mmCIF file of C-alpha atoms in Angstrom:
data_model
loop_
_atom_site.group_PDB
_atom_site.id
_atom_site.type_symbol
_atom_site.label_atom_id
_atom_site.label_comp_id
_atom_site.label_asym_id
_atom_site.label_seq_id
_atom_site.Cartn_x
_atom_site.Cartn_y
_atom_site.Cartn_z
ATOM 1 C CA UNK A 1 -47.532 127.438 -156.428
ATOM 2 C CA UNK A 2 -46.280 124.391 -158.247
ATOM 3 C CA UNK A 3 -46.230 122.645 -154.852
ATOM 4 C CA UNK A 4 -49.908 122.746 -154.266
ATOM 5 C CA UNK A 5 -50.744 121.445 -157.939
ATOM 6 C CA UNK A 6 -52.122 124.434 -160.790
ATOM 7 C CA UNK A 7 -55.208 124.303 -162.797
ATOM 8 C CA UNK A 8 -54.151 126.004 -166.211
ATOM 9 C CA UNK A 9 -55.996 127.050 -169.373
ATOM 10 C CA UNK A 10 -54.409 125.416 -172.845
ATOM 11 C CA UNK A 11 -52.810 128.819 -173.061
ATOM 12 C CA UNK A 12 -50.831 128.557 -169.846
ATOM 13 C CA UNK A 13 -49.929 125.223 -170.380
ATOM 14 C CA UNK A 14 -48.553 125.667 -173.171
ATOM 15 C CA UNK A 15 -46.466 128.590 -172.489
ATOM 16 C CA UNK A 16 -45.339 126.652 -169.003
ATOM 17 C CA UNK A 17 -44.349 123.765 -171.538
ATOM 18 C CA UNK A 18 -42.393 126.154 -173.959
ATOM 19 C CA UNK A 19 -40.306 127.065 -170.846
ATOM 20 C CA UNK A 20 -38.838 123.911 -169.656
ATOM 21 C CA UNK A 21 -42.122 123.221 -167.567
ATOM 22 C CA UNK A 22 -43.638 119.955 -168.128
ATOM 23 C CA UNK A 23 -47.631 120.327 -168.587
ATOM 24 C CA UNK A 24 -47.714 117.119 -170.600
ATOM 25 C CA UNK A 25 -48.690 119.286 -173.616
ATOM 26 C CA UNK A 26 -47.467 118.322 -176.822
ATOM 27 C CA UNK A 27 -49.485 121.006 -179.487
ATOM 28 C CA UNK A 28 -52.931 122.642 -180.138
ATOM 29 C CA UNK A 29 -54.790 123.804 -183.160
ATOM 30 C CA UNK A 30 -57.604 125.780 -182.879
ATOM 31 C CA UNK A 31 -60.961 124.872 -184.329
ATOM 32 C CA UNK A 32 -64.410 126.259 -185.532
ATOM 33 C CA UNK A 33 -66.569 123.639 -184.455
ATOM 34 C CA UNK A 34 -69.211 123.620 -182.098
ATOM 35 C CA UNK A 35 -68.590 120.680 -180.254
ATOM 36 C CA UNK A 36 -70.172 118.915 -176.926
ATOM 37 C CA UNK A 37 -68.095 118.180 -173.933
ATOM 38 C CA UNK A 38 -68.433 114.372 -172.551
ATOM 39 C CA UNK A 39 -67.134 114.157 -168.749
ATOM 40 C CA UNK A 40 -66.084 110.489 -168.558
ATOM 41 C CA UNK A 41 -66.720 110.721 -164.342
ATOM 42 C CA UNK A 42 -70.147 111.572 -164.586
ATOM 43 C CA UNK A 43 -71.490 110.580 -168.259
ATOM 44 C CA UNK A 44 -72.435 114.070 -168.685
ATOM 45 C CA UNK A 45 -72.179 115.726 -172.202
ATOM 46 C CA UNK A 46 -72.353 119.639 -171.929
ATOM 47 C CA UNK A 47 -72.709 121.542 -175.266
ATOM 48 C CA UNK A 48 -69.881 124.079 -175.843
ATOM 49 C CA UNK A 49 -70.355 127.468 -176.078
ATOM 50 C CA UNK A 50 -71.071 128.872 -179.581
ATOM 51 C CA UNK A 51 -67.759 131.410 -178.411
ATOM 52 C CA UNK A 52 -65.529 129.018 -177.134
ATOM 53 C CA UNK A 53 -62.094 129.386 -177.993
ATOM 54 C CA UNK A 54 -61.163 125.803 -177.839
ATOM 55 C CA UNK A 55 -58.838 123.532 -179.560
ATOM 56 C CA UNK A 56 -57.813 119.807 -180.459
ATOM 57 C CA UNK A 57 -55.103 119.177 -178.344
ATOM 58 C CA UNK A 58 -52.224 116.377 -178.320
ATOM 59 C CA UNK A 59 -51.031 114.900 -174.800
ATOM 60 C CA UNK A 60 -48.383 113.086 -173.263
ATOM 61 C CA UNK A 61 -49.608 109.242 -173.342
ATOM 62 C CA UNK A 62 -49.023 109.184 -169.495
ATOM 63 C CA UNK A 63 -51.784 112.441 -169.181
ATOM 64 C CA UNK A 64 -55.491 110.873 -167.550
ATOM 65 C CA UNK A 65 -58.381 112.114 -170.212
ATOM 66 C CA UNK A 66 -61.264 113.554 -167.691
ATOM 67 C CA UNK A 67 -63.251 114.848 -170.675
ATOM 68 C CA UNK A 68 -63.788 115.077 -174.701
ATOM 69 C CA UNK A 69 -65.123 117.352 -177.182
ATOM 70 C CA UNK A 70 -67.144 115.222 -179.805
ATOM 71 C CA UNK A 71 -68.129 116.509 -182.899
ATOM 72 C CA UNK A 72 -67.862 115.187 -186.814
ATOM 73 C CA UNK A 73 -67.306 111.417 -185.120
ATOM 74 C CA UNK A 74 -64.020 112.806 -183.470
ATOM 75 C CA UNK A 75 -62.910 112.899 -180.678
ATOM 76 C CA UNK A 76 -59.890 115.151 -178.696
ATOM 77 C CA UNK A 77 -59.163 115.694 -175.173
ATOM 78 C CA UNK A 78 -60.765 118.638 -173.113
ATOM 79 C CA UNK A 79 -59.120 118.349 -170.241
ATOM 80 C CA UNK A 80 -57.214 116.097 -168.313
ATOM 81 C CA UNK A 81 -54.446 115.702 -165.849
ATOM 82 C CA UNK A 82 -50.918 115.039 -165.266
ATOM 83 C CA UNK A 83 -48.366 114.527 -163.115
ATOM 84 C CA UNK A 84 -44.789 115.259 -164.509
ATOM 85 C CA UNK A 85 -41.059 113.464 -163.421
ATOM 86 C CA UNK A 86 -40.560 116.193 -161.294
ATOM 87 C CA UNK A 87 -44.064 115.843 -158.642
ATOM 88 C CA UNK A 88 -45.553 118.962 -160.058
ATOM 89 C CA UNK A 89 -49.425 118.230 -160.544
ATOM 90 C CA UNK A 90 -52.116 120.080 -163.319
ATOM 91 C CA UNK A 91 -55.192 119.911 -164.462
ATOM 92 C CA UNK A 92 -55.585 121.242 -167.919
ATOM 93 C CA UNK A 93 -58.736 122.733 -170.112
ATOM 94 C CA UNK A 94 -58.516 122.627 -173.812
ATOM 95 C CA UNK A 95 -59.643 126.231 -173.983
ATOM 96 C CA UNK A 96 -58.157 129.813 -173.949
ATOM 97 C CA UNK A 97 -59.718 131.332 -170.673
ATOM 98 C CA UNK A 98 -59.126 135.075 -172.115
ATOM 99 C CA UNK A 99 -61.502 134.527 -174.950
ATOM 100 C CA UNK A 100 -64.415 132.719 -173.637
ATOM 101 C CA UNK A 101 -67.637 133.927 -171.921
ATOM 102 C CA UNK A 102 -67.265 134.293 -168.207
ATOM 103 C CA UNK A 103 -71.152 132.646 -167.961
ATOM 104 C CA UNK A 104 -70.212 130.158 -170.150
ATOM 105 C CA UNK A 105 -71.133 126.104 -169.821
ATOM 106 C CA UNK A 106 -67.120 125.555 -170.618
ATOM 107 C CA UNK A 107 -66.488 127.166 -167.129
ATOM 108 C CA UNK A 108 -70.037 126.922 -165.327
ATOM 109 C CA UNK A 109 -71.484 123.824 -165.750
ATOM 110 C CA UNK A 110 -72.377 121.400 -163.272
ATOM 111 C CA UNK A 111 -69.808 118.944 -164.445
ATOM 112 C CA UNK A 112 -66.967 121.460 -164.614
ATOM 113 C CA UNK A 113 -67.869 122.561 -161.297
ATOM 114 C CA UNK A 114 -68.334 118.689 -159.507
ATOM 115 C CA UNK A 115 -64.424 117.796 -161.840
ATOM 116 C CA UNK A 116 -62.712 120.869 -159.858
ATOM 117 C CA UNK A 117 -64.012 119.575 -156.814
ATOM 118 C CA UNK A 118 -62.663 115.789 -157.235
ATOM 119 C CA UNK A 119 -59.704 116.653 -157.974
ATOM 120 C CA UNK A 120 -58.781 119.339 -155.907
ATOM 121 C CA UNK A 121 -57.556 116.353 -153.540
ATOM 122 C CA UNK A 122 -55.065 115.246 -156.189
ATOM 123 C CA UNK A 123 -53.591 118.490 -157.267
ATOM 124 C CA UNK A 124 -52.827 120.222 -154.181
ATOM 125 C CA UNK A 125 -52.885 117.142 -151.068
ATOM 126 C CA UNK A 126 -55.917 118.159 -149.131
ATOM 127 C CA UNK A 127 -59.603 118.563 -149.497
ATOM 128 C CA UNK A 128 -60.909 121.583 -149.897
ATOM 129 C CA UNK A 129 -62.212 123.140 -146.607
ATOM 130 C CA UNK A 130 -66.039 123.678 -147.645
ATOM 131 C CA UNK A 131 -68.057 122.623 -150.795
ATOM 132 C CA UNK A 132 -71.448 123.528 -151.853
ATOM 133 C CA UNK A 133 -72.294 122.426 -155.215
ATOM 134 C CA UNK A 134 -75.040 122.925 -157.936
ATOM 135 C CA UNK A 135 -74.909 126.660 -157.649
ATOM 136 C CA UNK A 136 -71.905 127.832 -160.554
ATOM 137 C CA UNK A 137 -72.632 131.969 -159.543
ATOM 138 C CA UNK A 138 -72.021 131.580 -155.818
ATOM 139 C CA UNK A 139 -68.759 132.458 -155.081
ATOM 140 C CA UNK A 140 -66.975 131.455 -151.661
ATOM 141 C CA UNK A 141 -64.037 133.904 -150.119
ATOM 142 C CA UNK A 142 -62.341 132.081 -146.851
ATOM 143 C CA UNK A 143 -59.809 133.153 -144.943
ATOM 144 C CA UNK A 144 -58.483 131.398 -141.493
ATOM 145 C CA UNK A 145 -56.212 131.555 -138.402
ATOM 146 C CA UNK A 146 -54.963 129.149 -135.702
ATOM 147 C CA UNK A 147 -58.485 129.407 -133.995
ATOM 148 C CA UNK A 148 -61.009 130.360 -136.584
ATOM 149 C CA UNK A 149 -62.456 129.841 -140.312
ATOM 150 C CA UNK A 150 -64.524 132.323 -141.706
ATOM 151 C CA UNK A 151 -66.678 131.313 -145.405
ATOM 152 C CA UNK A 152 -68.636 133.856 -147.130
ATOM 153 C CA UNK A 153 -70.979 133.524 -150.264
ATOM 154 C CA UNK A 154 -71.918 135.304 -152.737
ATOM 155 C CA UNK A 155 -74.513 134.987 -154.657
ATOM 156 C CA UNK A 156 -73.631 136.639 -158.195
ATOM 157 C CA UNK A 157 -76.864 136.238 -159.870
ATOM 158 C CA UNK A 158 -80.549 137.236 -159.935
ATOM 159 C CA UNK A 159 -81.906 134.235 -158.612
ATOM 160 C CA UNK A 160 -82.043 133.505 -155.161
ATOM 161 C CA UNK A 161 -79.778 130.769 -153.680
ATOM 162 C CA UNK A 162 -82.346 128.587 -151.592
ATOM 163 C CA UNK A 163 -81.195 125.595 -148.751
ATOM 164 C CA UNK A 164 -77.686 125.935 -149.864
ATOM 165 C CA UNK A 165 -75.571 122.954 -148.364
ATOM 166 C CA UNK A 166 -72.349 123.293 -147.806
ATOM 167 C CA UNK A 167 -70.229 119.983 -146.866
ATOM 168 C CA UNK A 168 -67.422 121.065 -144.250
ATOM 169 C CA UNK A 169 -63.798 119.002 -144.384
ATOM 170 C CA UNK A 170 -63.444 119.753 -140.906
ATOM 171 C CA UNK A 171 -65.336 118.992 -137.337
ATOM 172 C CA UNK A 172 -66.791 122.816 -136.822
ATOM 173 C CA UNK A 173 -67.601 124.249 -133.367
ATOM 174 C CA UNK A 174 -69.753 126.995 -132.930
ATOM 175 C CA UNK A 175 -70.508 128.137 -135.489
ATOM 176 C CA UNK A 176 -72.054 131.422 -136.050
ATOM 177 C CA UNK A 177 -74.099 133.120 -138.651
ATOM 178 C CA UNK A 178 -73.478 136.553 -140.611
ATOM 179 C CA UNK A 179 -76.806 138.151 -142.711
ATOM 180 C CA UNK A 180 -77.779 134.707 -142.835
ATOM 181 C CA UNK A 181 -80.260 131.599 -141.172
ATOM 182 C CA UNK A 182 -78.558 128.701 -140.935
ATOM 183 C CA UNK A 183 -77.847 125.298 -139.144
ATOM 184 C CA UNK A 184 -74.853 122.936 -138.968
ATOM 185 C CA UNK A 185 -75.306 119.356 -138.541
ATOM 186 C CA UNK A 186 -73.279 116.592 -139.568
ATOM 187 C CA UNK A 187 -70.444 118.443 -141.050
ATOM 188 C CA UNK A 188 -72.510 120.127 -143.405
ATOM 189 C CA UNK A 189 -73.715 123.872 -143.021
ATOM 190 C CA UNK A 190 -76.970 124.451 -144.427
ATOM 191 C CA UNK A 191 -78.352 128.197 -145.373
ATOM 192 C CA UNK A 192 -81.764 129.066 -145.840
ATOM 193 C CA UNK A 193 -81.379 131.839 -148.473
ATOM 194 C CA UNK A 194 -78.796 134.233 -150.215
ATOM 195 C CA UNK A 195 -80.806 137.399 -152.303
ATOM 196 C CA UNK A 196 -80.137 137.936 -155.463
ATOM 197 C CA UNK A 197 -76.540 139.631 -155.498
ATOM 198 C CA UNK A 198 -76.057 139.108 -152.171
ATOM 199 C CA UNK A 199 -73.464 137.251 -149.526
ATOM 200 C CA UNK A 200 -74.232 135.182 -146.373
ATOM 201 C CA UNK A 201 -71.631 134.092 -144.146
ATOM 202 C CA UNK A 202 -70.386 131.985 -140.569
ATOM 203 C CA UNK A 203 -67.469 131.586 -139.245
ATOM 204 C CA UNK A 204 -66.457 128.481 -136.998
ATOM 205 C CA UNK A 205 -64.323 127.896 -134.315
ATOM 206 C CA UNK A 206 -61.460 124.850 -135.243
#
């Protein structure tokens, strides 16, 4: 796993850390504040969640800030990432996944969503296969062999997923639709619609 780069909670990291695993984590202390998130990429602040478990956090001086949590005039990293002497590769949120709201903005946001993406390249050496972003409740499962890649979405919420686009890594050749209307042009795979609760899928030939 470590070759491929991990994206950890403050929790993990820290416990990696305690064990002779450099996360560039140095110590955390939790707070009661309420702050807002400010993503440095995209100039994006995203209010916290009023149950956020989420803490100020010291770093190694070598870890890249991505984002802050302001609040009081303060500021203190909420996430970042870090490479350590040893080639291992993490991105790290200043939050305890375990005790946070699965729908919340700290994990669902647009910004958390478009960060993950970035730097997916960076931790683990490769793009990832296919992206479609602005929609934080659809939920891709892919799976692949030495002739074929199959994607399928699902659509975990009550609103219906409408023109998704989905940017492709790869050149794809026929490509086939499952429960689904769709095109492919240009290395992108577009989808008409995905019901509420629902999945679409295609697979592609490689």
């Amino acid at each position: 796993a470590f070759n491929k780069g991990l994206v950890l909670d403050i929790k993990a990291a820290e416990i990696l850390q305690n064990k002779g695993i450099d996360t560039g984590f140095i110590s955390k202390k939790h707070t009661e504040y309420l702050p807002t998130e400010y993503f440095f990429d995209y100039k994006t602040a995203v209010p916290a969640c009023c149950y956020s478990d989420i803490h100020d956090i010291k770093i190694k001086e070598n870890a890249k800030v991505l984002s802050v949590y302001r609040y009081d005039d303060k500021e203190t990293p909420s996430s970042y990432i870090y490479e350590n002497e040893n080639g291992q590769r993490f991105m790290v949120f200043a939050f305890s996944v375990e005790n946070i709201l699965p729908r919340s903005a700290d994990l669902l946001s647009y910004a958390r969503g478009q960060q993950l993406v970035d730097y997916a390249k960076w931790l683990g050496g490769e793009e990832l296969p296919a992206v479609c972003i602005g929609y934080p409740m659809l939920y891709c499962i892919a799976k692949e062999d030495e002739k074929t890649k199959a994607f399928a979405y699902f659509n975990c919420h009550a609103d219906e997923v409408k023109n998704a686009k989905i940017k492709l890594s790869f050149k794809a050749k026929n490509v086939k639709f499952i429960n689904c209307i769709g095109r492919y042009e240009d290395n992108y795979v577009m989808i008409d619609c995905i019901k509420p609760y629902g999945f679409a899928a295609f697979t592609t030939e490689v």
